XYZ file of C-alpha atoms in Angstrom:
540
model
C -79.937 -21.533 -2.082
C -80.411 -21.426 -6.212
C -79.245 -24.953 -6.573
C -78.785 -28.267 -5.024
C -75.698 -30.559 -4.811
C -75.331 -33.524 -6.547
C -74.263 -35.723 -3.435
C -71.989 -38.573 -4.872
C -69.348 -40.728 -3.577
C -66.032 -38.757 -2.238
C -67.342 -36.112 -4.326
C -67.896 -33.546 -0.732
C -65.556 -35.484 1.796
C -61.782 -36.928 2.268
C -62.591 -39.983 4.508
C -61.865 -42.542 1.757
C -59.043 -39.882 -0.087
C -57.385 -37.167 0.645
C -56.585 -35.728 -2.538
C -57.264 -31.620 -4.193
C -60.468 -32.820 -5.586
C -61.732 -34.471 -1.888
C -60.546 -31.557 -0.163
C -62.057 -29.164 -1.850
C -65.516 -30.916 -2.186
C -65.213 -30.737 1.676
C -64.392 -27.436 1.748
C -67.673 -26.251 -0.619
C -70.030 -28.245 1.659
C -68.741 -26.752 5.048
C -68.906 -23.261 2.897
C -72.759 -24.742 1.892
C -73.572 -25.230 5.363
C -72.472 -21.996 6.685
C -73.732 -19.619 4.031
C -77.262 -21.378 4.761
C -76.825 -22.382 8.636
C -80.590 -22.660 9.493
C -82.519 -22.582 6.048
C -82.592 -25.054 3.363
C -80.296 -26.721 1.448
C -81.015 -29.491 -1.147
C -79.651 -31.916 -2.132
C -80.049 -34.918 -5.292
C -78.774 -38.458 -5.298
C -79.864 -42.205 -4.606
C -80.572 -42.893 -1.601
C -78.284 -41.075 0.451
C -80.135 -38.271 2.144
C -79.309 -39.050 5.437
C -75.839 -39.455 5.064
C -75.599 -35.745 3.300
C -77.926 -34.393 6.377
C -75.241 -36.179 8.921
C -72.607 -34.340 7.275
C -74.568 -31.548 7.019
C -74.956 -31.205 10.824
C -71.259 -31.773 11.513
C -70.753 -28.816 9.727
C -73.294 -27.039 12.254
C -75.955 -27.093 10.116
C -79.548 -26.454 11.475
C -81.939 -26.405 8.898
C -83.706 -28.610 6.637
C -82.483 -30.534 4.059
C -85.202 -30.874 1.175
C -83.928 -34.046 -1.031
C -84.925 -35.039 -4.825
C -84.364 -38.908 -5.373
C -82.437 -39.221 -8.574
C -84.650 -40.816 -11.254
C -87.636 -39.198 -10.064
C -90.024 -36.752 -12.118
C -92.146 -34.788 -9.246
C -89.169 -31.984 -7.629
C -90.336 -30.994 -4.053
C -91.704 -27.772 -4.461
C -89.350 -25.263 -4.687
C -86.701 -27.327 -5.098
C -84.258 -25.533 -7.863
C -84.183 -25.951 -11.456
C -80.263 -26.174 -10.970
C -78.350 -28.840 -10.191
C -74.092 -29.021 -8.989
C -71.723 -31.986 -9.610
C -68.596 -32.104 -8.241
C -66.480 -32.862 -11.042
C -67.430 -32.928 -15.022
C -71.116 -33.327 -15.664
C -71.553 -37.362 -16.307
C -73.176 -38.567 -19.460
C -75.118 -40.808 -17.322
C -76.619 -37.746 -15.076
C -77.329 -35.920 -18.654
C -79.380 -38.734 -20.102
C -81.738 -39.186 -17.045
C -82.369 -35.522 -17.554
C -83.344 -35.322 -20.796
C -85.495 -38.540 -20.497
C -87.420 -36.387 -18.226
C -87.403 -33.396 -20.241
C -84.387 -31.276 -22.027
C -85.497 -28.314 -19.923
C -86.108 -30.271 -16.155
C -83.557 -28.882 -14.671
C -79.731 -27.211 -15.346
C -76.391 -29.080 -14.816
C -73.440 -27.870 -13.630
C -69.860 -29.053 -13.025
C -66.641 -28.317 -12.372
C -63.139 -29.089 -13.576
C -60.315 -30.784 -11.332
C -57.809 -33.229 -13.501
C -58.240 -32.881 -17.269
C -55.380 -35.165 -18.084
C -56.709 -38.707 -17.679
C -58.249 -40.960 -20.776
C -61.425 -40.350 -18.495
C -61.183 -36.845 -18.161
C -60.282 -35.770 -21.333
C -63.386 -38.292 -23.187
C -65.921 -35.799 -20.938
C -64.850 -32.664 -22.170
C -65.223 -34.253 -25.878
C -68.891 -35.589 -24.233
C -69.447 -31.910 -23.747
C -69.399 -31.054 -27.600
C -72.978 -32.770 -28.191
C -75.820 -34.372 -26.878
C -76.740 -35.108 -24.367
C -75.690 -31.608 -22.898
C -77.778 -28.477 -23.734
C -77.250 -24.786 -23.685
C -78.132 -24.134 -19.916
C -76.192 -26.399 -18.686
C -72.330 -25.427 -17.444
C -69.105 -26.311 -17.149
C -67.092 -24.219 -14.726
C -63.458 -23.728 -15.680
C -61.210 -23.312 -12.134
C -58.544 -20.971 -14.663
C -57.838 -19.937 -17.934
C -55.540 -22.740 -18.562
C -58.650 -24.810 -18.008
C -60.755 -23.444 -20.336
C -58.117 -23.403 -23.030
C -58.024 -26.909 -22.721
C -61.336 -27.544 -22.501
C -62.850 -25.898 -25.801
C -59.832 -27.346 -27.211
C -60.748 -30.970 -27.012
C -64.288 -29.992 -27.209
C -63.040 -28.717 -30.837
C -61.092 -32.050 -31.638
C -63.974 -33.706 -31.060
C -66.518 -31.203 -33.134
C -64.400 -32.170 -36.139
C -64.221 -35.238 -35.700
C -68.011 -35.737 -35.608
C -68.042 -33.622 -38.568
C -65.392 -35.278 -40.880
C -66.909 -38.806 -39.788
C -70.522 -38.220 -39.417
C -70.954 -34.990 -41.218
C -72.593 -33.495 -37.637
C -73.592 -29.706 -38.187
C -74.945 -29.264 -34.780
C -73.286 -29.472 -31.379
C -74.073 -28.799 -27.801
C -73.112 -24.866 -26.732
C -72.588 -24.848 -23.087
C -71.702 -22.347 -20.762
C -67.586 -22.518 -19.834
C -67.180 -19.607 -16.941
C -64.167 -19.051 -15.403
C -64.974 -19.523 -11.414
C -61.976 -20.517 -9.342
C -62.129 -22.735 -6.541
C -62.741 -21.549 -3.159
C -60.972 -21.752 0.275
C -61.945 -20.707 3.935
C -60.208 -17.566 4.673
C -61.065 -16.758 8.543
C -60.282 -20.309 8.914
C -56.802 -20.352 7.752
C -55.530 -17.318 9.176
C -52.452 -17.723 11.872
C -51.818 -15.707 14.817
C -48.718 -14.845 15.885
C -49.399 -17.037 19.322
C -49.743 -20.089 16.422
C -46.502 -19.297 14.844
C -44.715 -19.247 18.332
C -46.237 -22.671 19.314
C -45.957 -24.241 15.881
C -42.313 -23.163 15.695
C -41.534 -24.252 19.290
C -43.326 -27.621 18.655
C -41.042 -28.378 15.912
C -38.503 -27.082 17.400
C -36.945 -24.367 14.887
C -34.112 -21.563 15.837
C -35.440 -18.082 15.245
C -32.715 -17.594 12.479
C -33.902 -20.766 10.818
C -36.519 -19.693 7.798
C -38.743 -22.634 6.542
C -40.095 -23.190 3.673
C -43.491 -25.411 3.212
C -44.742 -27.716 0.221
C -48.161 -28.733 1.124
C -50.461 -31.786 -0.530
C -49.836 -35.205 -2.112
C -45.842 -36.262 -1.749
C -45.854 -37.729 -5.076
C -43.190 -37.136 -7.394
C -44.021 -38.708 -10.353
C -48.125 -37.590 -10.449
C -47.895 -33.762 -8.359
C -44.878 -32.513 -8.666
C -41.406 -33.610 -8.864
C -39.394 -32.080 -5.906
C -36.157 -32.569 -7.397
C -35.636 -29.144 -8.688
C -36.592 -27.224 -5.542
C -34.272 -29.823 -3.546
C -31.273 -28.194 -5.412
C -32.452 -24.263 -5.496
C -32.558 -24.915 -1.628
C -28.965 -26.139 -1.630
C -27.652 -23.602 -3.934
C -29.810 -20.935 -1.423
C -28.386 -22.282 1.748
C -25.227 -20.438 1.244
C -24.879 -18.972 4.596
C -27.920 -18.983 5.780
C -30.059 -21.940 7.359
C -33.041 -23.001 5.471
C -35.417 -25.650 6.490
C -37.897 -27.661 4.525
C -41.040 -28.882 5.786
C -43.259 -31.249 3.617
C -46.431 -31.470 4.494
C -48.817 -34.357 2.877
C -48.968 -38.403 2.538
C -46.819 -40.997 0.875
C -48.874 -43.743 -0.989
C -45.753 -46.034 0.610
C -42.709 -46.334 2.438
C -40.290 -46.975 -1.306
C -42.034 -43.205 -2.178
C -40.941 -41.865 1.167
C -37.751 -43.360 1.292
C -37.053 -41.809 -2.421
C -37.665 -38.215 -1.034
C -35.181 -39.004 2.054
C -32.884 -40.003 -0.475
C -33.066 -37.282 -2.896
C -33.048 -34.671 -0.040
C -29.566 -36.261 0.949
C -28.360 -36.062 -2.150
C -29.423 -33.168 -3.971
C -29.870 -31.245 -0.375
C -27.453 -31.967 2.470
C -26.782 -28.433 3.831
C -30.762 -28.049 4.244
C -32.934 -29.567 6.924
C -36.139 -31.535 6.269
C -39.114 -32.503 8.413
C -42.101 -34.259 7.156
C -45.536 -33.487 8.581
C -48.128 -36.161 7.776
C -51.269 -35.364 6.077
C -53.666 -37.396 8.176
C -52.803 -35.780 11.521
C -54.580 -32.962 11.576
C -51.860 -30.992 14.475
C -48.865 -32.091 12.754
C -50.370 -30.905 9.288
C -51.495 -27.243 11.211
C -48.066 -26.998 12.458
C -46.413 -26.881 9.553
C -48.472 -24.124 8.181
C -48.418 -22.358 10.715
C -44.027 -22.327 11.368
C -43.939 -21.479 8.057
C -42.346 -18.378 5.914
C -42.496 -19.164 2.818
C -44.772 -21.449 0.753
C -43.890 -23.323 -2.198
C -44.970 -25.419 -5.093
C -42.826 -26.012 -8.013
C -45.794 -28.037 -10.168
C -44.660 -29.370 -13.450
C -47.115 -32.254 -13.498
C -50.307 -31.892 -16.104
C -53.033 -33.149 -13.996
C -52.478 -30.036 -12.070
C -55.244 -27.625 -13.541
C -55.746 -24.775 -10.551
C -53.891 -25.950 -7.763
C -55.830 -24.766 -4.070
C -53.246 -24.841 -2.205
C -51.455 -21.235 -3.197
C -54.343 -19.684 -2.532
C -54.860 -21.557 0.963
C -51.193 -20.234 1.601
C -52.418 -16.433 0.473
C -55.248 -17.030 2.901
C -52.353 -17.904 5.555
C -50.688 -14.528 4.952
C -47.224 -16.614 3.283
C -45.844 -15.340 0.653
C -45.760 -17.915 -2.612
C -43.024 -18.868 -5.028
C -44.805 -21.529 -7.659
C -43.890 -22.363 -11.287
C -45.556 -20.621 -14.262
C -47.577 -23.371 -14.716
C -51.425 -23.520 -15.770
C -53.840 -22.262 -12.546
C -51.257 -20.577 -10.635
C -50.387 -18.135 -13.491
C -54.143 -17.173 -12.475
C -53.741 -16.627 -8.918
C -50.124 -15.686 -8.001
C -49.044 -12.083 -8.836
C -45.496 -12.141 -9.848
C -43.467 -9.988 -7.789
C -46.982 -9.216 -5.712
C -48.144 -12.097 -3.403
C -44.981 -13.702 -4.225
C -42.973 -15.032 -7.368
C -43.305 -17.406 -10.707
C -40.819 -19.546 -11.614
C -40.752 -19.599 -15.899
C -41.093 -23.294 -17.092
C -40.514 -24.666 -20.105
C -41.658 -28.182 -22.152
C -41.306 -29.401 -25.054
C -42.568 -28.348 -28.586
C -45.770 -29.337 -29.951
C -45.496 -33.171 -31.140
C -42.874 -33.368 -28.961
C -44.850 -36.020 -26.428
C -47.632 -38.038 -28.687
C -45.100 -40.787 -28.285
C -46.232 -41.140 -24.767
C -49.652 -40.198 -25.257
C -50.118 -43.276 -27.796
C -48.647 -45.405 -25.178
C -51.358 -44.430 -22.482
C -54.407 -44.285 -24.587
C -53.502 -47.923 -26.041
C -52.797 -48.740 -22.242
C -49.202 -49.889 -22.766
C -48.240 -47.569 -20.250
C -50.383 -46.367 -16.867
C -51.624 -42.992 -16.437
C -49.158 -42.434 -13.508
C -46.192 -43.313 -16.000
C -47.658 -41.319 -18.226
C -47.613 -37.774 -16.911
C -44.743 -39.010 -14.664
C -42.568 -38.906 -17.959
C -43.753 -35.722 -19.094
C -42.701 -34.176 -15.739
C -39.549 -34.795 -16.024
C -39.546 -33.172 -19.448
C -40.941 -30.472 -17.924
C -37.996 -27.750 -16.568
C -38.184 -25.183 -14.192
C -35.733 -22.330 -14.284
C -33.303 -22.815 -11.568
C -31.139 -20.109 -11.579
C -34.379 -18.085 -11.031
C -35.737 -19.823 -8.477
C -32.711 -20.222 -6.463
C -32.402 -16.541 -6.826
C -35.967 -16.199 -5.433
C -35.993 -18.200 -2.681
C -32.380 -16.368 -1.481
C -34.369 -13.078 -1.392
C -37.247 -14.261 0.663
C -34.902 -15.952 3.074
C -33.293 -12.685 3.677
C -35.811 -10.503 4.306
C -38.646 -11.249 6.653
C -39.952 -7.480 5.433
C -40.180 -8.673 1.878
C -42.184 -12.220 3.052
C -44.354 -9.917 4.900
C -45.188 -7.521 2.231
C -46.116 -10.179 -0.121
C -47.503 -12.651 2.833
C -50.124 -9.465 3.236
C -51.040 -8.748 -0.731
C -51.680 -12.239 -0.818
C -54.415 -12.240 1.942
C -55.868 -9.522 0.788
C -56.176 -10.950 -2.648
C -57.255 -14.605 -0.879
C -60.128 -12.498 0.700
C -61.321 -10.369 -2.288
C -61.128 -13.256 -4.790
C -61.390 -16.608 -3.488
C -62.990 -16.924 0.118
C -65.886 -19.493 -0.067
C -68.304 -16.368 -0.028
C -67.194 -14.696 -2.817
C -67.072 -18.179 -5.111
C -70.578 -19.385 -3.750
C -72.023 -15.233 -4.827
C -70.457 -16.128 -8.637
C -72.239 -20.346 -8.509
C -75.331 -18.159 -7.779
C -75.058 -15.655 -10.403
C -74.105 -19.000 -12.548
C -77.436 -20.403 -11.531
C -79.226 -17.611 -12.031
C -78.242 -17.452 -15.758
C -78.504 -20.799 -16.430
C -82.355 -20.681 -14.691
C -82.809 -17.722 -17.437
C -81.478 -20.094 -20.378
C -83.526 -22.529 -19.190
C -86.807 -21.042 -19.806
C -86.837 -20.952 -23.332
C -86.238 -24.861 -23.179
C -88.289 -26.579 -25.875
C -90.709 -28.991 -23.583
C -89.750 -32.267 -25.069
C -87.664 -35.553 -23.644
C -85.135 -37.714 -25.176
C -85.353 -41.282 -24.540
C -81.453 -42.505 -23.041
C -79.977 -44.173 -26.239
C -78.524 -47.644 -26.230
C -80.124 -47.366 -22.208
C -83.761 -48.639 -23.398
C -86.409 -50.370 -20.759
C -85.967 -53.999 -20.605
C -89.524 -54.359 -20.691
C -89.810 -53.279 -24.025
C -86.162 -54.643 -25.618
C -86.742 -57.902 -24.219
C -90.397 -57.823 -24.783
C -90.284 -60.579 -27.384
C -88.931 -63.131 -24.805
C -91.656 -63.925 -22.859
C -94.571 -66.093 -23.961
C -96.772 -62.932 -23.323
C -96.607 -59.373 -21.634
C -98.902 -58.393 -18.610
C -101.692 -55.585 -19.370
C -104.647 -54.586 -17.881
C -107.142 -57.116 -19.057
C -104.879 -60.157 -16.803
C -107.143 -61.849 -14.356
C -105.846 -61.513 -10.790
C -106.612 -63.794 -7.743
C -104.857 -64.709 -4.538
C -105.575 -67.249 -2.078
C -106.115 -66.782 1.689
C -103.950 -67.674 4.451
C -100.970 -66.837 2.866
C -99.596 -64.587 4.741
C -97.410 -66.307 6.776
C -95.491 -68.066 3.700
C -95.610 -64.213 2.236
C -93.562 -63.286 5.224
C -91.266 -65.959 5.003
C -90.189 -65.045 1.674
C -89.925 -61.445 2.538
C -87.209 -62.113 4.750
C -85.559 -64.944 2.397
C -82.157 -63.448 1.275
C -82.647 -65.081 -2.400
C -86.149 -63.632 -2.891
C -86.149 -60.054 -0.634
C -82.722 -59.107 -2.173
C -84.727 -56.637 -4.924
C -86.534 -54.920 -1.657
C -86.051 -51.794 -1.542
C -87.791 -48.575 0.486
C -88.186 -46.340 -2.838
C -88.277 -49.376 -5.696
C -89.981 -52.182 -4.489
C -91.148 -51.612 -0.893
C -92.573 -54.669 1.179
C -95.511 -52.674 2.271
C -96.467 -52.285 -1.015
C -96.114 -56.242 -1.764
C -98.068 -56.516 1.395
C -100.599 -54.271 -0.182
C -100.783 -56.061 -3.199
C -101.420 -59.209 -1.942
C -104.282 -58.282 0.622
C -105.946 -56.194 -2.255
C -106.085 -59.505 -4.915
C -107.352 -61.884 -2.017
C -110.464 -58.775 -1.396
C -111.237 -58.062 -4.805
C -110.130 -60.739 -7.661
C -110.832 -59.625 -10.905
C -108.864 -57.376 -13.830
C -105.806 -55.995 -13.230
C -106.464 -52.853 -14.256
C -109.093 -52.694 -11.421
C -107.198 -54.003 -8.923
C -104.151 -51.567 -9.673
C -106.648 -48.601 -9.447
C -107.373 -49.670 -6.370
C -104.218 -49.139 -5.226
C -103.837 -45.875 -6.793
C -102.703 -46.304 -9.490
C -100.564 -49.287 -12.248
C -97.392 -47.965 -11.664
C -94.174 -49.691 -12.273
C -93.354 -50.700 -8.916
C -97.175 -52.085 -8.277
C -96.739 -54.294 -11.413
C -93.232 -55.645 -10.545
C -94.757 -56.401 -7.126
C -97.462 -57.960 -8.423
C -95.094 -60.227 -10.634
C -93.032 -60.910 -7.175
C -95.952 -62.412 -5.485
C -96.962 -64.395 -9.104
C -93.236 -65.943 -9.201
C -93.533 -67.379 -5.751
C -96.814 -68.698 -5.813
C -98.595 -66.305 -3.846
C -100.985 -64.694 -6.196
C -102.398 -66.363 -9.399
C -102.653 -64.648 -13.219
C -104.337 -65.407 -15.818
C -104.253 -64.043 -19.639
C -107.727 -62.510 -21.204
C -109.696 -64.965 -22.620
């Protein structure tokens, strides 16, 4: 394995979310765990090892997992000079890099939402320091990457016109899509029998399937496919299965609502998200797949592809990521969209960034400026419905492609290539470090507070038969809550104290002693001094 994960948060499981970007961190790490079933695989973080080797093994994992402790300076050896986050590279992860050294190791990220404040103020991070030429972003499609060196641009000038800046970070920006789990997605036809027989659907009944977040106002608006079904349904019996969660009952009642409206000669079912049978059913009764996005924090959208992989045949909308991975008139169809002119939404833009309206309201109204071609994709889902030799055709291009371009095998080969090249960058690193502006050590920014600072020439003493009290105030919640087993462990307070009741004398002695003055020995040496358990003097 050329590089280790960056195990953070949600980042590589959908227990506290299920949204694109949880799902598909899930889906990397089972991919992880398989391509590497009895080797190593690292991993980096903060104290979370054995929660990554827990998931790890639920995956069926059986070899070791070799760890680096975020913050640290000494890599296990071997441990790779690359390093994956699941999202956009932080600032924050940057800057404890380069404090180490610019050349320590390579970062590497990926792209899920680009249209939040958040979002869109890391790509402009990515036009300058911290960042450095082996480090990557990857770009899930084209539409991605246009948008990325775009605000990477805005913000190059900017720099420029304001602080004349002449030189700017030059990262790598592949194009790597996300991967899904082909073998595991395929159906059988015993799974299409059973699904359709579970829910119970007439053999002359031909269902269509929107999977993912029910959401009409922040995924995509489901208005316009409501009333290309209608207009379809002329004669023959269409059904419509939606398959995902509603943040709330008001959201879900607004679909029911909208399908009775716009939709009354079509029949819906919902299959929820969270139950794992219910949401397999409903891919596998399914004939045709679709997602009409029009929403902008949809950059790639997975769940095409995981219909390719499922041998459906897929109608989405020309929109960003699935211009990428849906042939038109191969795997299945693209609707044309249109918006509006450039300038035509910095109205609403304004009103986000100076947080007069929310983010959700936000791309909400540019949704709804945001039309799909009806006609067309009334048209198309008419011919689909009619022949089950056309949904087959396309159904099988669309595996094929699922299997040659975006099975977790083929995605992982291209992250090692990446790492590969960015290893190669990486050598002709400059060995220096950059101290983390504006993020200096208290120690030496608040270093005038004090009446004096500690050094090596401090006299150090304890008295005996304290160890009972030093107990005590190990397990004292107002005094023990800075413990911790990497920091400030209590076995090396312990160690401190016995080693100033054997040998009083300099600090600097007594800290060789222990192997060394380090900055964990020192603030457990000041731990003991505050509560009375050890005694310092000054030189002199």
């Amino acid at each position: 394995m050329p590089f280790a994960l960056h195990y953070v948060g949600d980042g590589y499981s959908t227990d506290a979310k299920l949204m694109g970007r949880q799902a598909v961190g899930k889906s990397l790490f089972r991919a992880v765990a398989r391509r590497w079933p009895s080797g190593d695989v690292y991993g980096f973080g903060r104290s979370v090892a054995r929660t990554m080797m827990n998931q790890l093994q639920r995956e069926g994992f059986a070899g070791r997992l070799v760890w680096r402790e975020q913050g640290s300076t000494s890599p296990p050896e071997g441990f790779p000079g690359v390093v994956y986050h699941p999202g956009p590279i932080p600032v924050a992860l940057a800057h404890d890099r380069n404090r180490e050294g610019i050349g320590a190791y390579s970062l590497f990220g990926v792209t899920h939402t680009l249209s939040s404040l958040g979002a869109m103020d890391s790509l402009g991070d990515l036009a300058g320091a911290p960042f450095q030429p082996w480090d990557a972003l990857i770009c899930t499609s084209a539409a991605a990457v246009v948008l990325v060196r775009s605000l990477m641009a805005e913000r190059r000038d900017w720099l420029a016109e304001h602080y004349g800046a002449t030189r700017f970070a030059e990262i790598e920006l592949p194009v790597i899509p996300l991967g899904v789990d082909v073998a595991g997605l395929a159906r059988s036809p015993a799974d299409i029998a059973a699904a359709r027989e579970a829910l119970a659907l007439d053999s002359d009944e031909v269902v269509f399937l929107f999977a993912g977040r029910l959401s009409f106002h922040a995924k995509a608006n489901p208005a316009p496919l409501y009333l290309a079904l209608e207009r379809a349904s002329a004669g023959r019996r269409l059904v419509c299965i939606e398959a995902g969660q509603f943040h709330n009952e008001a959201i879900a009642e607004s679909y029911r609502d909208a399908q009775r409206t716009l939709a009354p000669s079509v029949r819906f079912l919902h299959a929820e998200g969270s139950d794992p049978s219910a949401y397999r059913n409903a891919w596998s009764a399914a004939d045709v797949f679709v997602s009409i996005s029009d929403n902008i924090q949809e950059t790639f959208g997975i769940t095409p592809v995981e219909a390719m992989a499922s041998g459906l045949p897929v109608v989405v909308s020309d929109w960003n990521g699935y211009r990428d991975t849906v042939r038109d008139g191969q795997d299945g169809y693209r609707i044309p969209v249109v918006t509006p002119p450039p300038g035509g939404g910095i109205d609403l833009a304004l009103r986000h960034a100076l947080m007069l309206d929310s983010y959700d309201r936000y791309i909400g109204q540019y949704s709804m400026a945001t039309a799909v071609d009806l006609q067309v994709l009334a048209r198309r889902l008419a011919e689909l419905a009619d022949s089950s030799d056309l949904r087959a055709r396309m159904g099988a291009s669309g595996r094929v492609r699922a299997l040659a371009e975006y099975d977790w095998s083929v995605i992982l080969g291209r992250y090692q290539a990446l790492a590969g090249e960015l290893d190669r960058l990486r050598a002709t690193a400059p060995e220096r470090s950059h101290p983390w502006p504006m993020r200096p050590d208290p120690a030496t920014l608040f270093g005038h507070f004090p009446t004096r600072n500690l050094s090596a020439e401090w006299m150090v003493s304890a008295p005996a038969g304290r160890e009972s009290a030093l107990e005590d105030v190990l397990r004292l919640r107002m005094t023990s809550y800075v413990i911790d087993p990497v920091r400030l462990p209590p076995d090396m307070i312990r160690e401190i104290y016995t080693l100033a009741q054997a040998r009083p004398g300099r600090l600097g002695d007594l800290m060789a002693a222990a192997g060394g003055g380090g900055r964990s020995r020192v603030r457990a040496l000041l731990w003991l001094a505050k509560l009375g358990l050890v005694d310092l003097r000054p030189p002199g």
